[in-house]
CSV table of C-alpha atoms in Angstrom, one decimal:
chain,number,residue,atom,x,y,z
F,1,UNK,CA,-16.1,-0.3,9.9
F,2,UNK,CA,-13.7,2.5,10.6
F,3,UNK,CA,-11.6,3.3,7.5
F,4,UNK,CA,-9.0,6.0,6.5
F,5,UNK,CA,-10.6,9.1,4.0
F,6,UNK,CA,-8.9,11.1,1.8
F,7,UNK,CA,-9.0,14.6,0.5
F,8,UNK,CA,-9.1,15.9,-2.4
F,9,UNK,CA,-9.9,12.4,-4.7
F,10,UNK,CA,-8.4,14.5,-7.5
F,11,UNK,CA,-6.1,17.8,-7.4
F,12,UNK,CA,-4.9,19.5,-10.3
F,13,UNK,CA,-1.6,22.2,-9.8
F,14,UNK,CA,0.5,24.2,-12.2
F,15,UNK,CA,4.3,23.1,-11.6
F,16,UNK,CA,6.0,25.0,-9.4
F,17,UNK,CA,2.9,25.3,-7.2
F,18,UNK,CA,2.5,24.0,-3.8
F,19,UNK,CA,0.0,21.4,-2.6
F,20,UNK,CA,-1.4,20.0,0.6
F,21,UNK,CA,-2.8,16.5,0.6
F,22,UNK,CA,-5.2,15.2,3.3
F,23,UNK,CA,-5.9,12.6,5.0
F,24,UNK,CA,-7.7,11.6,8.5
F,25,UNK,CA,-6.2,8.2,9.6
F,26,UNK,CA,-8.3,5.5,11.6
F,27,UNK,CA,-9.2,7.3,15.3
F,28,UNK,CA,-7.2,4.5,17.4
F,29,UNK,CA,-4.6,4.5,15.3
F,30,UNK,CA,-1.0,5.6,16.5
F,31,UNK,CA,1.2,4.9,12.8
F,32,UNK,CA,1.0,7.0,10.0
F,33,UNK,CA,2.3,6.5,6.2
F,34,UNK,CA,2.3,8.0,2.7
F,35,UNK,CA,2.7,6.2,-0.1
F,36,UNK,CA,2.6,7.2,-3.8
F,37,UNK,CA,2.0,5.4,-7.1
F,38,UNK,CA,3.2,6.2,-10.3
F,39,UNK,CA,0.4,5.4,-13.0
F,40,UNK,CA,1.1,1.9,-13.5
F,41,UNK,CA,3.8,1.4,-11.3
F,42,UNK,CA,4.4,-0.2,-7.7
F,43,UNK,CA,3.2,1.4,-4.8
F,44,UNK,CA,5.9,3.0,-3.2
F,45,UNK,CA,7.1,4.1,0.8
F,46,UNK,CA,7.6,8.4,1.4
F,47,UNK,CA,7.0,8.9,5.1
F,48,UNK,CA,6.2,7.3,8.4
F,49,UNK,CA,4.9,9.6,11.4
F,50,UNK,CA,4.6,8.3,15.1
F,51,UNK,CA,4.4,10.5,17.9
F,52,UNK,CA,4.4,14.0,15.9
F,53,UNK,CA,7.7,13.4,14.4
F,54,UNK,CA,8.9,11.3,11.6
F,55,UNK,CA,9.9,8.1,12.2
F,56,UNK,CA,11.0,6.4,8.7
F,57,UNK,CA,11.7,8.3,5.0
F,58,UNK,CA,12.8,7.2,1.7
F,59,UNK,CA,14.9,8.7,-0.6
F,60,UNK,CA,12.2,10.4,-2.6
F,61,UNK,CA,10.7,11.8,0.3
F,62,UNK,CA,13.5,15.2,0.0
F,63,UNK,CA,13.7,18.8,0.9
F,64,UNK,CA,10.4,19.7,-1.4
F,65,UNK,CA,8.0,17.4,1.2
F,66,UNK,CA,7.0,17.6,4.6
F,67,UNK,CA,4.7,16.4,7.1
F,68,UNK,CA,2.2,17.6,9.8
F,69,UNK,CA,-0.3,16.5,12.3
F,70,UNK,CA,-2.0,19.8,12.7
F,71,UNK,CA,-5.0,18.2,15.2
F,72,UNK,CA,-6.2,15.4,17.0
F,73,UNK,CA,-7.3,13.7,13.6
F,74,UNK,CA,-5.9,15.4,10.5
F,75,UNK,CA,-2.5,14.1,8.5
F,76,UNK,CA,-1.3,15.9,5.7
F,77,UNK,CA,1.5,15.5,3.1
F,78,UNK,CA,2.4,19.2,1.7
F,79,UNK,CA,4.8,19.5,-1.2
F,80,UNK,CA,6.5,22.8,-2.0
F,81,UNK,CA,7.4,23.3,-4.8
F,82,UNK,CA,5.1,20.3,-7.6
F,83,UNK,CA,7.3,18.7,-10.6
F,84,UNK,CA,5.9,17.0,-13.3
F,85,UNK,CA,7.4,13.6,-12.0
F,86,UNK,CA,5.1,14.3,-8.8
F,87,UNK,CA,2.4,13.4,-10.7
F,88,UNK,CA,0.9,10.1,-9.4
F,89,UNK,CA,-1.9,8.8,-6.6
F,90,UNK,CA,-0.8,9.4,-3.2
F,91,UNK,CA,-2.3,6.9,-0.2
F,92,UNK,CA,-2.3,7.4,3.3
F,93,UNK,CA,-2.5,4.7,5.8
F,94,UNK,CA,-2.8,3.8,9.4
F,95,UNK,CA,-1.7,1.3,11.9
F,96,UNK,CA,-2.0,0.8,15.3
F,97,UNK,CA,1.1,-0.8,16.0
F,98,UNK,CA,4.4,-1.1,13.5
F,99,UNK,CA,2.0,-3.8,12.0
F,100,UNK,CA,-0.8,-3.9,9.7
F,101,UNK,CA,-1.7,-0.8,7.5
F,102,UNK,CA,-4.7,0.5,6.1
F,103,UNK,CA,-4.7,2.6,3.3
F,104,UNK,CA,-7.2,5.7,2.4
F,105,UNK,CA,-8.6,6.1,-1.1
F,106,UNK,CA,-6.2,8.1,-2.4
F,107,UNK,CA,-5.6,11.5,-4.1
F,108,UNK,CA,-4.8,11.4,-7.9
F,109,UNK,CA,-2.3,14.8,-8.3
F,110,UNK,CA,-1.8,16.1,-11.4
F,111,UNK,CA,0.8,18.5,-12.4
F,112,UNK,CA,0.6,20.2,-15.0
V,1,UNK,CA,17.5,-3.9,0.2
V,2,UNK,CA,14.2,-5.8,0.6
V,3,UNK,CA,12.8,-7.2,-2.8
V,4,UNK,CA,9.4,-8.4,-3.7
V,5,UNK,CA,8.7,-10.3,-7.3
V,6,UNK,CA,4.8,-11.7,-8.0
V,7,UNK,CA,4.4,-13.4,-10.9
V,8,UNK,CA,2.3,-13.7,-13.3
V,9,UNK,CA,1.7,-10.4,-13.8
V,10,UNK,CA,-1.7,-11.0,-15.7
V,11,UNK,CA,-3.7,-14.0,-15.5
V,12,UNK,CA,-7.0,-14.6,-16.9
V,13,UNK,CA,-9.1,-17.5,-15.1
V,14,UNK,CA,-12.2,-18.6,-16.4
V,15,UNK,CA,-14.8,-18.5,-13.3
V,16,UNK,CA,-14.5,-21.4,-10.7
V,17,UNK,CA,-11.7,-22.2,-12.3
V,18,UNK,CA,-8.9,-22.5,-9.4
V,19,UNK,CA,-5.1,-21.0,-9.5
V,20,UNK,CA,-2.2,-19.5,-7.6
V,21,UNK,CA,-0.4,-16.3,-7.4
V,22,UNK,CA,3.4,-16.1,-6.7
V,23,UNK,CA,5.2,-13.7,-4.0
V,24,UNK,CA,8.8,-14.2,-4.0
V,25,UNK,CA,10.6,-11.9,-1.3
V,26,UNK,CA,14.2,-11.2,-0.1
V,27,UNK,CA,14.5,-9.8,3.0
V,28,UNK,CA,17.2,-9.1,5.7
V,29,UNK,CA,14.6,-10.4,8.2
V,30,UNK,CA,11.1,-11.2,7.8
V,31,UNK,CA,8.6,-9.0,10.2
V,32,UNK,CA,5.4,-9.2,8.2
V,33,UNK,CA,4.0,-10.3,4.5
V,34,UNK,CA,1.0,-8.7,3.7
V,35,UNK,CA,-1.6,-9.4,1.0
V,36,UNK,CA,-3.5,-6.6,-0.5
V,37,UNK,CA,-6.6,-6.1,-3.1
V,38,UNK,CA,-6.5,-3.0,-5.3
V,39,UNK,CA,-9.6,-2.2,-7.8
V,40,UNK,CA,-8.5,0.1,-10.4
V,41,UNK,CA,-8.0,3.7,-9.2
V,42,UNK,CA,-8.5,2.5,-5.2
V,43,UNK,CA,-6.3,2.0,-2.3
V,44,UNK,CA,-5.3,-1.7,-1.5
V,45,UNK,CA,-7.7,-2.9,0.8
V,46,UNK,CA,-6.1,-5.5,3.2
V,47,UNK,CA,-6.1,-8.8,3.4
V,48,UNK,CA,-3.9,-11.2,5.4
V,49,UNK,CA,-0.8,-10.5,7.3
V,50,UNK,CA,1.4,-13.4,7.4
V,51,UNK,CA,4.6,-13.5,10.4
V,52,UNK,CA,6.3,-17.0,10.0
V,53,UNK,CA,6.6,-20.2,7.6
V,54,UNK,CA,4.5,-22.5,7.7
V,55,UNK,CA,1.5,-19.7,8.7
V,56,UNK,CA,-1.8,-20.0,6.8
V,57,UNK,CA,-4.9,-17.8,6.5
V,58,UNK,CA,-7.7,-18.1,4.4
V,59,UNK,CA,-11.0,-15.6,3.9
V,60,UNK,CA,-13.7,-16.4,1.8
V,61,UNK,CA,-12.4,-18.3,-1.7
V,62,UNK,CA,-8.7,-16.9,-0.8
V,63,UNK,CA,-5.5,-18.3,1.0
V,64,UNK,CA,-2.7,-17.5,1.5
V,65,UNK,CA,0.7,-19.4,2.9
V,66,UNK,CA,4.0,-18.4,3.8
V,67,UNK,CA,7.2,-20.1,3.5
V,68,UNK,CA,11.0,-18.5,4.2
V,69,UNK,CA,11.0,-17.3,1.3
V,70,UNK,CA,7.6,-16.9,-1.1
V,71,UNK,CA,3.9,-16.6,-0.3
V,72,UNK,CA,1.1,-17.7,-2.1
V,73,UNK,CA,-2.4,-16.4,-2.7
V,74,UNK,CA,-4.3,-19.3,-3.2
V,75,UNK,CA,-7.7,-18.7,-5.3
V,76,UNK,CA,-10.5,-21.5,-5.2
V,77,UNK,CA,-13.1,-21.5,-7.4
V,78,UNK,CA,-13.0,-17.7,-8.8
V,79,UNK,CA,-16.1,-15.3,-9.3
V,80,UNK,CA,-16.2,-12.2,-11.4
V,81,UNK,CA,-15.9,-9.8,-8.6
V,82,UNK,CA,-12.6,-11.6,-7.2
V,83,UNK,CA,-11.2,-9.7,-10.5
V,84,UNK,CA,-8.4,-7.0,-9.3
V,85,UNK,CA,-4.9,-6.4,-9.2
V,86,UNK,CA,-3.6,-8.8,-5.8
V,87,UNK,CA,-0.7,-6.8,-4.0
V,88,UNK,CA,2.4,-8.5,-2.0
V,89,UNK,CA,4.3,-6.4,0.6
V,90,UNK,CA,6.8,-7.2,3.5
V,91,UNK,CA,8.1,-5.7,6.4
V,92,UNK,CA,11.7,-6.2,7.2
V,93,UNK,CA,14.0,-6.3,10.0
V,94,UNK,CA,16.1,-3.5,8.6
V,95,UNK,CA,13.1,-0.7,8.9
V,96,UNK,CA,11.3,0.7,10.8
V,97,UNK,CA,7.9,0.4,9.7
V,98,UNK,CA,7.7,0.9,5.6
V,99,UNK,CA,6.2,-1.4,3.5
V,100,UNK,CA,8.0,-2.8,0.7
V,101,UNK,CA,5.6,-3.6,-2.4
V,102,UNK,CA,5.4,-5.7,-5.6
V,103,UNK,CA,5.0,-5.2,-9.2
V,104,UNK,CA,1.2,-7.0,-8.3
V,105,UNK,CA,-1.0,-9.6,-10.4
V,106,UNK,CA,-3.6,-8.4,-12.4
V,107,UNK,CA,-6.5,-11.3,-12.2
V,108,UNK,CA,-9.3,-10.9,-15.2
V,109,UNK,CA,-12.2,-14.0,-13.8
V,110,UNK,CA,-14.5,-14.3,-16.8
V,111,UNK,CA,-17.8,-16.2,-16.8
């Protein structure tokens, strides 16, 4: 069964330092998402991406992030400049339509 | 703003022993409810979408309904392995394609 992947599971940064998360969504799909959880906290909305450009953000998705499709399969989520309040687990999902989503994994950031 | 409360937060079944959990949802406009499983340090792994009152879907020992305005994951029966934190999330009217989450229910099935 097809399912979104995730890399790195773990990545450890200094503050200050810049990061780029991956992720390579479900081949069919056309709806891409990141989401980030605060240790023990909800799940929470940053990004959608349809058609190379983004289509929905939330507030905490600011200056510091940003998104790319660099190739036919690849998604990543790059922040600029990491706080310490950016540590958390970060989840990329897919959809085909505006409709379900599936969710990677996740990457556990740390920011030290 | 769309709102989501599950409740309980934690509940502890004793296995085969049956229950419900609680999504409670305020939304401009209802396009989706979605059930999701996350195990400790995972994604959620899907479950059931619901679109309108009155829907039902059930999967294995779980169901879930949908009224205008709370969902409920239905457990029968409970094993160990149905243990993990069950996630509610809608879709509104009012965006475009974000999910909105709850706080979740952590279920603990014990033999």
């Amino acid at each position: 069964e097809p399912e979104v992947t995730q890399t790195p599971s773990h990545q450890v940064t200094q503050m200050g330092q810049e990061v780029i998360l991956r992720c390579v969504p479900i081949s069919n799909h056309l709806y891409f998402y990141w989401y980030r959880q605060i240790l023990g906290q909800k799940v929470e909305f940053l990004v959608s991406f349809y058609n190379n450009e983004i289509s929905e953000k939330s507030e905490i998705f600011d200056d510091q992030f940003s998104v790319e499709r660099p190739d036919g399969s690849n998604f990543t989520l790059k922040i600029r400049s990491t706080k310490l309040e950016d540590s958390a687990m970060y989840f990329c999902a897919s959809s085909v339509l505006r409709d379900t989503q599936y969710f990677g994994p996740g990457t556990r950031l740390t920011v030290l | 703003e769309d709102q989501v409360t599950q409740s309980p937060e934690a509940l502890r079944l004793q296995e085969g022993e049956s229950s419900s959990l609680n999504c409670s949802y305020t939304v401009s406009g209802l396009r989706g409810l979605f059930w999701y499983r996350q195990d400790p340090g995972k994604g959620p792994e899907f479950l059931f979408t619901l679109y309108s009152a009155g829907e039902e879907k059930e999967k294995e020992r779980l169901k879930a309904t949908l009224t205008k305005k709370e969902s409920f994951l239905h457990i029968t029966a409970p094993k160990p392995e149905d243990s993990a934190t069950y996630l509610c999330a809608v879709r509104s009217t009012g965006t475009a394609s974000k999910l909105t989450f709850g706080t979740g229910t952590r279920l603990q099935v014990t033999l």
